[in-house]
C-alpha cells in the first residue's frame, strides 16, 4: 500500500516536472517567435507575408520534424532564412514546441452526404448508408458541398483548443434556416435557438485539448448560408464561409516592374474578360468579344484567392479604386456604329497588345506606362478612310491624342493611330 | 525496428491496394511553391511533358527542368501539342492557340481559336479538351453549370444558360466552331483510338446513374436533357414538361458503365495503350484515371452489332492524389496529372504529377480481357489460370436506371450460376456459359482466389447488344 502511494507520488512529481519542462520550452519558443517570426507570420501566427502557422494547412509538412526542417533550412527563394545557421537546434526545438502548442480549430473532418433527405423525414443518421463519404479539406463545415437539391450532410472531426485560448467562448453565427441543424461537442448537443432568429449566440466553456465535434445538417432553406465561429480571445472559424471570411492569405499576383495579363472571373467585367495590370499601379479589363474596356482601377491587379480556393465558386476581387462606374466603358465606334470585331488574340511581347479584325481592316490596342500614365494606343489598318470614334466615360480623367471631343465622344485627328492616356498620379 | 515496421506498412498497403506486379509509381517534383493542379497533359516527340494547371499556367518539363511556357489562362482543362509545336488549350471562355513566335521557349501569342459557346462565369462551366481528330479539328466538351443559386434551366442538380453547355464540339484549324453531340453532364475526359474514333468519359450525377465511357458520335444525345435547350425544337417550357422516360428513349447508351465506389467516381481522359508492348501485356486498351479514388483502370472495347461495348478492370491504386489526366510517353511510361481542389481525392497530396513505370519483364497475373461470345463470355488472363481456381468465380449482373436522381444504385441485381466453365488448352483463358441478357453489367468476381496471385479480382462487362 505504502509502496503504491510512493510510486504514485513519484509519478505525479515526475509528470509535473515533465509538464514544466514542456511549458518552459514553449515559453522560450514564444520569446523567440515574438522577436523573429512574428514579422512575417503575424503576432498571433495568423499569417502575413508568410503563411498561417496555427491552422490545418502545412505547406511543407505538419509533423514536428517537418517543421524543424522547414525552420532550419528555410525557404530562401521566398524570403525565409535558413534559421539553422542562426539558432541552436534546442532553440528551434523550443520554437516548434511553441508553434505546436498554438494549433487550433478543426482537424480530420469527414463528411457524409445523404441524397434526397427531407427535414420532415424521420431520418436516422446512423442507419443510412451515405451516398458520398470523404475527408474534408479544408476541414471547415460546408453545407454547399452536395450537388443535389435536397440532402442531409454530416461532418465529424476534432476541434483543437490550445491552452492560451481555453475557457469562455461565444458560439456565434448566422444561419438561413432555423431547423435541421444540430451541433455536438464531446457528444453534448449545443442548444441552438428554436425560434426563427437567424443569429446564433451561445456561451460555451471549452477546456484545452482535443474535442470531438459533429454537425448534422438537413437542408431546409434553398440557400445554405451558414456562418459559425467560436469567438473567444481569438476567433476560430467552424464553417467554410466563416473560414473564407477569416483568411488573410489572399493571393495577389504581382506585376512589379512589368505587366501582368490574367484571365479570371470578376464581377466588374463580362465573362471571359482579360485583365491587364501595369506595374501594380493600374489595371483594366478588356472584353475580347467587343474590345470594350469594361473596368479600370488604380492599384494592384486582383486578389485571385477566392477564384483559386476550393472549387473556385467565388469571384476574384479587383484591388484598388475604380476609375469609372460599372455601367460605363470605353467603346470603339467605326463609321458611327459599335465596332463589330473578330477577336484574333493577344501578344504579350514586348507589351500587351490585343488584335481584332473587322470587315474594315485590322485593329489593335496596346497598353503601356508612359509618363506615369496608362497609355492605350489604338492602331487601325484599313484600305479606305474610316470614321473612328471612341466613347470615353466622362468621369475618367484622360489625355488624348490630337482630335476633337464632343459629348464624351472622341474623334481622333489621325484615325490610323491614336491614344488615350490615363494619368496615375493625379488621380490618387 | 522502426524500419521494419515501416517496411511492413509498405508491404501491407501494397498488398491491400492489390497492384499488378512489375509496375511502380514514380513521383515527379513539380515547380516549387507553384499551385500545380494539372488538368491538361501532353508529351511531345522529344519527350517534353506539357502541363496545363488550373491556376492558369502551362509548364514544360524538359530534361528534368521546368519552364513556364504560358500564364494567366482561365482554368485550362485540356492541352494538346499541335504538329507545328504550338499548343492548344481549352480555357473556360476560349480555345486558345499558344505560339512561341520568337522561338525563345516561351509563348508570346495567345490566339483565339474559338469562343463561340456560352460561358456565364459559373465555376462549374469547365471546358475540357486535349484531343485533335483525324481531320485536324480540336475537340472540346462543355460542362454544365452548378451551384445553389445558379440561373438557367435546371431540371435536377445541374443547370444551363445555353450556349452549348453539355455538348461536345469541334473547332477547325481555321477556327470554325461546330457542336457535335449533346446530353453530356460533366465530360471530364476526351480520348481517341488509333483509328481516330473519339471517346469521352462522363461523371456520375443527375441523369447519370454511374460514370461512363462513351463513343463520341455526331448528332447523338447521351442523356443529360438540359443540353437540349440549344436545339431549335426545344425550349425551357417544353423541356420542363417532358418526363424522364421521353429523354430515356432518345439517349445513346454508353460503351461501359464504370461502377461507382468500385472502380471510379470521377473518371478523366481515356488514354489508348499503343505502346507496342512497352507497357506490358495490356496493349490496345484504354487506361483511365479517377480523380476521386486516385486509381487507374482499364477498358477494353468490343464491337457488337455495329457499336462498342466492353469490359472495365481496375489496374492500379495508391497514387498521391486524384488522377484526372493520363498520357503515355515515348518509352511507354504512363504519366498521371493530378488535382484535388474542390473535389477531394484519396492520397496525401493536393496536386501533382506521377508516372507508372513497367519493369519491362514481369508479367503480372491479371484479368487481361473479357469478350462476349454468342452464348458465353471468354475471359482472358495474362498467366495460366488454375482450373480449380477458375471454378471459384462468382457472377452477378445488374443495370442502372435512368432518372434525374443524382446517381442511382444497381437495379435488378442478381447472382448467376455459371452453366459451364471451360479452360482453354493453353490455360490462358476460360469460357463461361451463363444466362445472357442485353442491357446488363456482368461482374466476374475472382475474390475467392488466393490473394497473392491475381491482383485485381473483378472484371465488369457491359452488354449493350447480344451477338445474334
CSV table of C-alpha atoms in Angstrom, one decimal, chain A residues 66-326:
chain,number,residue,atom,x,y,z
A,66,UNK,CA,8.9,18.6,-40.8
A,67,UNK,CA,8.5,22.0,-39.1
A,68,UNK,CA,12.0,21.8,-37.5
A,69,UNK,CA,13.3,21.0,-41.0
A,70,UNK,CA,11.4,24.0,-42.6
A,71,UNK,CA,12.8,26.4,-40.0
A,72,UNK,CA,16.3,25.0,-40.1
A,73,UNK,CA,16.7,25.1,-43.9
A,74,UNK,CA,14.3,28.0,-44.5
A,75,UNK,CA,12.9,28.9,-47.9
A,76,UNK,CA,15.4,31.5,-49.1
A,77,UNK,CA,13.7,32.0,-52.5
A,78,UNK,CA,10.6,33.0,-50.7
A,79,UNK,CA,12.4,35.3,-48.2
A,80,UNK,CA,12.6,32.9,-45.3
A,81,UNK,CA,16.2,32.5,-44.0
A,82,UNK,CA,17.7,29.1,-43.1
A,83,UNK,CA,17.4,29.7,-39.3
A,84,UNK,CA,19.5,26.6,-38.6
A,85,UNK,CA,22.5,28.8,-39.3
A,86,UNK,CA,21.5,31.4,-36.7
A,87,UNK,CA,20.0,29.4,-33.9
A,88,UNK,CA,20.9,26.3,-32.0
A,89,UNK,CA,18.8,23.2,-32.5
A,90,UNK,CA,17.5,23.5,-28.9
A,91,UNK,CA,16.1,26.9,-29.7
A,92,UNK,CA,14.5,25.7,-32.9
A,93,UNK,CA,13.0,22.9,-30.9
A,94,UNK,CA,11.6,25.4,-28.4
A,95,UNK,CA,10.1,27.4,-31.3
A,96,UNK,CA,8.4,24.4,-32.7
A,97,UNK,CA,7.0,23.4,-29.3
A,98,UNK,CA,5.5,26.9,-29.1
A,99,UNK,CA,4.0,26.7,-32.6
A,100,UNK,CA,2.6,23.2,-31.9
A,101,UNK,CA,1.0,24.5,-28.6
A,102,UNK,CA,-0.9,27.1,-30.7
A,103,UNK,CA,-2.6,24.7,-33.1
A,104,UNK,CA,-6.3,25.4,-33.1
A,105,UNK,CA,-9.6,24.8,-34.9
A,106,UNK,CA,-10.9,21.9,-36.9
A,107,UNK,CA,-8.9,18.9,-37.9
A,108,UNK,CA,-9.6,15.4,-39.5
A,109,UNK,CA,-13.1,16.2,-40.5
A,110,UNK,CA,-15.1,13.6,-42.5
A,111,UNK,CA,-18.3,14.3,-44.2
A,112,UNK,CA,-21.2,12.1,-45.3
A,113,UNK,CA,-23.8,13.2,-47.8
A,114,UNK,CA,-27.3,11.6,-47.9
A,115,UNK,CA,-29.3,12.4,-51.0
A,116,UNK,CA,-33.0,13.4,-51.1
A,117,UNK,CA,-33.4,13.5,-47.4
A,118,UNK,CA,-36.2,16.0,-46.3
A,119,UNK,CA,-36.4,17.7,-43.0
A,120,UNK,CA,-39.7,16.0,-42.2
A,121,UNK,CA,-38.3,12.5,-43.0
A,122,UNK,CA,-37.7,10.5,-39.8
A,123,UNK,CA,-34.0,10.4,-40.6
A,124,UNK,CA,-31.7,8.3,-38.5
A,125,UNK,CA,-28.1,9.3,-39.3
A,126,UNK,CA,-26.5,6.0,-38.2
A,127,UNK,CA,-28.9,3.7,-40.1
A,128,UNK,CA,-28.5,5.2,-43.6
A,129,UNK,CA,-25.7,4.5,-46.0
A,130,UNK,CA,-24.2,7.7,-47.2
A,131,UNK,CA,-24.2,8.5,-50.9
A,132,UNK,CA,-20.9,10.1,-50.5
A,133,UNK,CA,-18.3,9.9,-47.8
A,134,UNK,CA,-15.0,11.8,-47.9
A,135,UNK,CA,-12.5,13.6,-45.8
A,136,UNK,CA,-13.0,17.4,-45.8
A,137,UNK,CA,-10.1,19.6,-46.9
A,138,UNK,CA,-10.1,22.4,-45.8
A,139,UNK,CA,-11.8,20.9,-42.7
A,140,UNK,CA,-14.5,23.6,-42.2
A,141,UNK,CA,-18.1,22.6,-42.3
A,142,UNK,CA,-19.5,23.3,-45.7
A,143,UNK,CA,-23.2,22.6,-46.4
A,144,UNK,CA,-22.7,23.7,-50.0
A,145,UNK,CA,-20.8,20.6,-50.9
A,146,UNK,CA,-23.7,18.5,-52.3
A,147,UNK,CA,-24.6,19.0,-55.9
A,148,UNK,CA,-28.1,17.7,-55.4
A,149,UNK,CA,-31.0,19.9,-54.5
A,150,UNK,CA,-32.2,18.1,-51.4
A,151,UNK,CA,-29.8,16.4,-48.9
A,152,UNK,CA,-28.6,15.7,-45.4
A,153,UNK,CA,-25.0,16.2,-44.6
A,154,UNK,CA,-23.0,15.3,-41.5
A,155,UNK,CA,-19.5,16.4,-40.5
A,156,UNK,CA,-17.4,14.6,-37.8
A,157,UNK,CA,-14.0,15.5,-36.7
A,158,UNK,CA,-11.8,17.1,-34.0
A,159,UNK,CA,-11.7,20.6,-32.5
A,160,UNK,CA,-8.3,21.7,-31.1
A,161,UNK,CA,-8.4,24.3,-28.3
A,162,UNK,CA,-5.0,25.5,-27.3
A,163,UNK,CA,-4.2,26.3,-23.7
A,164,UNK,CA,-4.0,30.0,-24.1
A,165,UNK,CA,-7.5,30.2,-25.5
A,166,UNK,CA,-9.2,27.7,-23.2
A,167,UNK,CA,-12.2,28.9,-21.2
A,168,UNK,CA,-15.1,31.0,-22.3
A,169,UNK,CA,-16.2,31.3,-25.9
A,170,UNK,CA,-19.3,32.6,-27.6
A,171,UNK,CA,-20.5,30.3,-30.4
A,172,UNK,CA,-21.5,33.0,-32.9
A,173,UNK,CA,-23.0,32.8,-36.3
A,174,UNK,CA,-25.7,33.4,-38.9
A,175,UNK,CA,-28.0,30.7,-40.4
A,176,UNK,CA,-30.6,30.9,-43.1
A,177,UNK,CA,-32.7,28.0,-41.8
A,178,UNK,CA,-33.7,27.6,-38.1
A,179,UNK,CA,-34.5,23.9,-38.3
A,180,UNK,CA,-32.4,21.0,-39.3
A,181,UNK,CA,-29.0,22.0,-37.8
A,182,UNK,CA,-27.5,20.1,-34.8
A,183,UNK,CA,-24.1,20.7,-33.4
A,184,UNK,CA,-22.5,18.4,-30.9
A,185,UNK,CA,-19.2,19.0,-29.0
A,186,UNK,CA,-17.9,16.0,-27.0
A,187,UNK,CA,-21.3,14.3,-27.5
A,188,UNK,CA,-23.3,17.2,-26.0
A,189,UNK,CA,-25.9,18.9,-28.2
A,190,UNK,CA,-25.4,22.6,-28.3
A,191,UNK,CA,-28.8,24.3,-27.8
A,192,UNK,CA,-29.4,26.4,-30.9
A,193,UNK,CA,-32.3,28.9,-30.6
A,194,UNK,CA,-35.5,27.2,-31.6
A,195,UNK,CA,-37.2,30.4,-32.9
A,196,UNK,CA,-36.7,31.9,-36.3
A,197,UNK,CA,-33.9,34.1,-35.2
A,198,UNK,CA,-31.1,33.9,-37.7
A,199,UNK,CA,-28.4,34.9,-35.3
A,200,UNK,CA,-26.7,32.4,-33.1
A,201,UNK,CA,-25.1,33.5,-29.8
A,202,UNK,CA,-24.4,30.7,-27.3
A,203,UNK,CA,-21.9,30.9,-24.4
A,204,UNK,CA,-19.7,27.9,-24.2
A,205,UNK,CA,-16.8,26.8,-22.0
A,206,UNK,CA,-14.1,24.7,-23.6
A,207,UNK,CA,-11.1,23.2,-21.9
A,208,UNK,CA,-7.7,23.0,-23.6
A,209,UNK,CA,-7.2,19.9,-25.7
A,210,UNK,CA,-8.9,17.9,-28.4
A,211,UNK,CA,-12.7,17.8,-28.6
A,212,UNK,CA,-15.0,15.6,-30.7
A,213,UNK,CA,-17.2,17.8,-32.9
A,214,UNK,CA,-20.1,16.8,-35.1
A,215,UNK,CA,-22.5,18.8,-37.2
A,216,UNK,CA,-25.7,17.4,-38.7
A,217,UNK,CA,-27.4,19.5,-41.4
A,218,UNK,CA,-30.6,18.7,-43.3
A,219,UNK,CA,-31.3,21.2,-46.0
A,220,UNK,CA,-34.4,23.2,-45.4
A,221,UNK,CA,-34.0,26.6,-46.9
A,222,UNK,CA,-33.0,27.0,-50.6
A,223,UNK,CA,-29.8,28.9,-49.7
A,224,UNK,CA,-27.3,27.3,-47.4
A,225,UNK,CA,-25.7,30.4,-45.9
A,226,UNK,CA,-24.1,29.4,-42.7
A,227,UNK,CA,-21.5,31.3,-40.7
A,228,UNK,CA,-20.3,29.8,-37.4
A,229,UNK,CA,-17.3,30.9,-35.3
A,230,UNK,CA,-16.0,30.3,-31.8
A,231,UNK,CA,-15.3,33.8,-30.5
A,232,UNK,CA,-13.0,33.9,-27.5
A,233,UNK,CA,-9.6,35.5,-27.1
A,234,UNK,CA,-9.3,34.7,-30.7
A,235,UNK,CA,-11.9,33.7,-33.4
A,236,UNK,CA,-11.9,30.1,-34.5
A,237,UNK,CA,-13.9,29.6,-37.8
A,238,UNK,CA,-16.0,26.4,-37.9
A,239,UNK,CA,-17.8,26.8,-41.3
A,240,UNK,CA,-16.3,27.3,-44.7
A,241,UNK,CA,-18.0,30.7,-45.1
A,242,UNK,CA,-16.5,31.8,-41.8
A,243,UNK,CA,-13.2,30.5,-42.8
A,244,UNK,CA,-13.2,32.2,-46.1
A,245,UNK,CA,-14.0,35.4,-44.3
A,246,UNK,CA,-11.2,34.9,-41.9
A,247,UNK,CA,-8.3,34.0,-44.2
A,248,UNK,CA,-5.8,36.7,-44.5
A,249,UNK,CA,-3.6,34.9,-47.0
A,250,UNK,CA,-5.1,36.3,-50.2
A,251,UNK,CA,-3.4,35.6,-53.4
A,252,UNK,CA,-2.3,38.6,-55.4
A,253,UNK,CA,-0.1,38.0,-58.4
A,254,UNK,CA,2.4,40.9,-58.8
A,255,UNK,CA,3.3,42.8,-62.0
A,256,UNK,CA,6.3,44.5,-60.3
A,257,UNK,CA,8.2,46.5,-62.9
A,258,UNK,CA,6.4,44.9,-65.8
A,259,UNK,CA,2.8,44.0,-66.6
A,260,UNK,CA,0.6,41.1,-65.9
A,261,UNK,CA,-2.2,39.6,-68.0
A,262,UNK,CA,-4.7,37.4,-66.2
A,263,UNK,CA,-8.0,35.9,-67.1
A,264,UNK,CA,-10.1,35.4,-64.0
A,265,UNK,CA,-13.7,35.8,-63.1
A,266,UNK,CA,-14.5,39.3,-61.8
A,267,UNK,CA,-18.0,40.8,-61.3
A,268,UNK,CA,-17.0,44.2,-62.8
A,269,UNK,CA,-16.5,42.8,-66.4
A,270,UNK,CA,-18.3,40.3,-68.7
A,271,UNK,CA,-17.3,36.6,-68.5
A,272,UNK,CA,-14.1,35.9,-70.4
A,273,UNK,CA,-12.7,39.3,-69.9
A,274,UNK,CA,-8.9,39.7,-69.7
A,275,UNK,CA,-7.3,41.8,-67.0
A,276,UNK,CA,-4.1,43.7,-67.6
A,277,UNK,CA,-2.1,45.3,-64.8
A,278,UNK,CA,0.9,47.5,-65.3
A,279,UNK,CA,3.5,47.8,-62.6
A,280,UNK,CA,1.0,47.1,-59.8
A,281,UNK,CA,-0.3,50.6,-60.4
A,282,UNK,CA,-3.3,50.4,-62.7
A,283,UNK,CA,-5.4,47.7,-64.2
A,284,UNK,CA,-8.0,47.5,-67.0
A,285,UNK,CA,-10.4,44.7,-68.0
A,286,UNK,CA,-11.0,44.2,-71.8
A,287,UNK,CA,-13.9,42.2,-73.1
A,288,UNK,CA,-12.4,40.3,-76.1
A,289,UNK,CA,-15.9,39.8,-77.6
A,290,UNK,CA,-16.3,43.5,-78.2
A,291,UNK,CA,-12.9,45.2,-77.5
A,292,UNK,CA,-14.7,47.3,-74.9
A,293,UNK,CA,-12.7,48.3,-71.8
A,294,UNK,CA,-15.2,47.4,-69.1
A,295,UNK,CA,-13.4,48.4,-65.9
A,296,UNK,CA,-10.3,50.2,-64.8
A,297,UNK,CA,-8.8,50.6,-61.4
A,298,UNK,CA,-5.8,52.0,-59.6
A,299,UNK,CA,-3.6,49.8,-57.6
A,300,UNK,CA,-2.6,46.2,-57.7
A,301,UNK,CA,-4.3,43.8,-60.1
A,302,UNK,CA,-6.5,41.2,-58.5
A,303,UNK,CA,-6.9,39.1,-55.4
A,304,UNK,CA,-7.4,35.8,-57.2
A,305,UNK,CA,-7.5,33.9,-53.9
A,306,UNK,CA,-11.3,33.4,-54.0
A,307,UNK,CA,-11.1,32.1,-57.6
A,308,UNK,CA,-8.4,29.5,-56.8
A,309,UNK,CA,-9.7,28.4,-53.4
A,310,UNK,CA,-11.8,25.1,-53.3
A,311,UNK,CA,-14.0,24.8,-56.4
A,312,UNK,CA,-13.4,28.5,-57.2
A,313,UNK,CA,-17.1,29.4,-56.7
A,314,UNK,CA,-16.1,32.9,-55.7
A,315,UNK,CA,-15.0,35.8,-57.9
A,316,UNK,CA,-11.6,37.3,-57.9
A,317,UNK,CA,-11.5,40.8,-56.5
A,318,UNK,CA,-10.1,43.9,-58.1
A,319,UNK,CA,-7.9,45.7,-55.7
A,320,UNK,CA,-8.0,49.5,-55.6
A,321,UNK,CA,-10.2,52.3,-56.7
A,322,UNK,CA,-12.3,52.0,-59.8
A,323,UNK,CA,-11.9,54.9,-62.2
A,324,UNK,CA,-15.3,54.7,-63.8
A,325,UNK,CA,-18.6,53.2,-62.7
A,326,UNK,CA,-19.8,49.7,-63.6
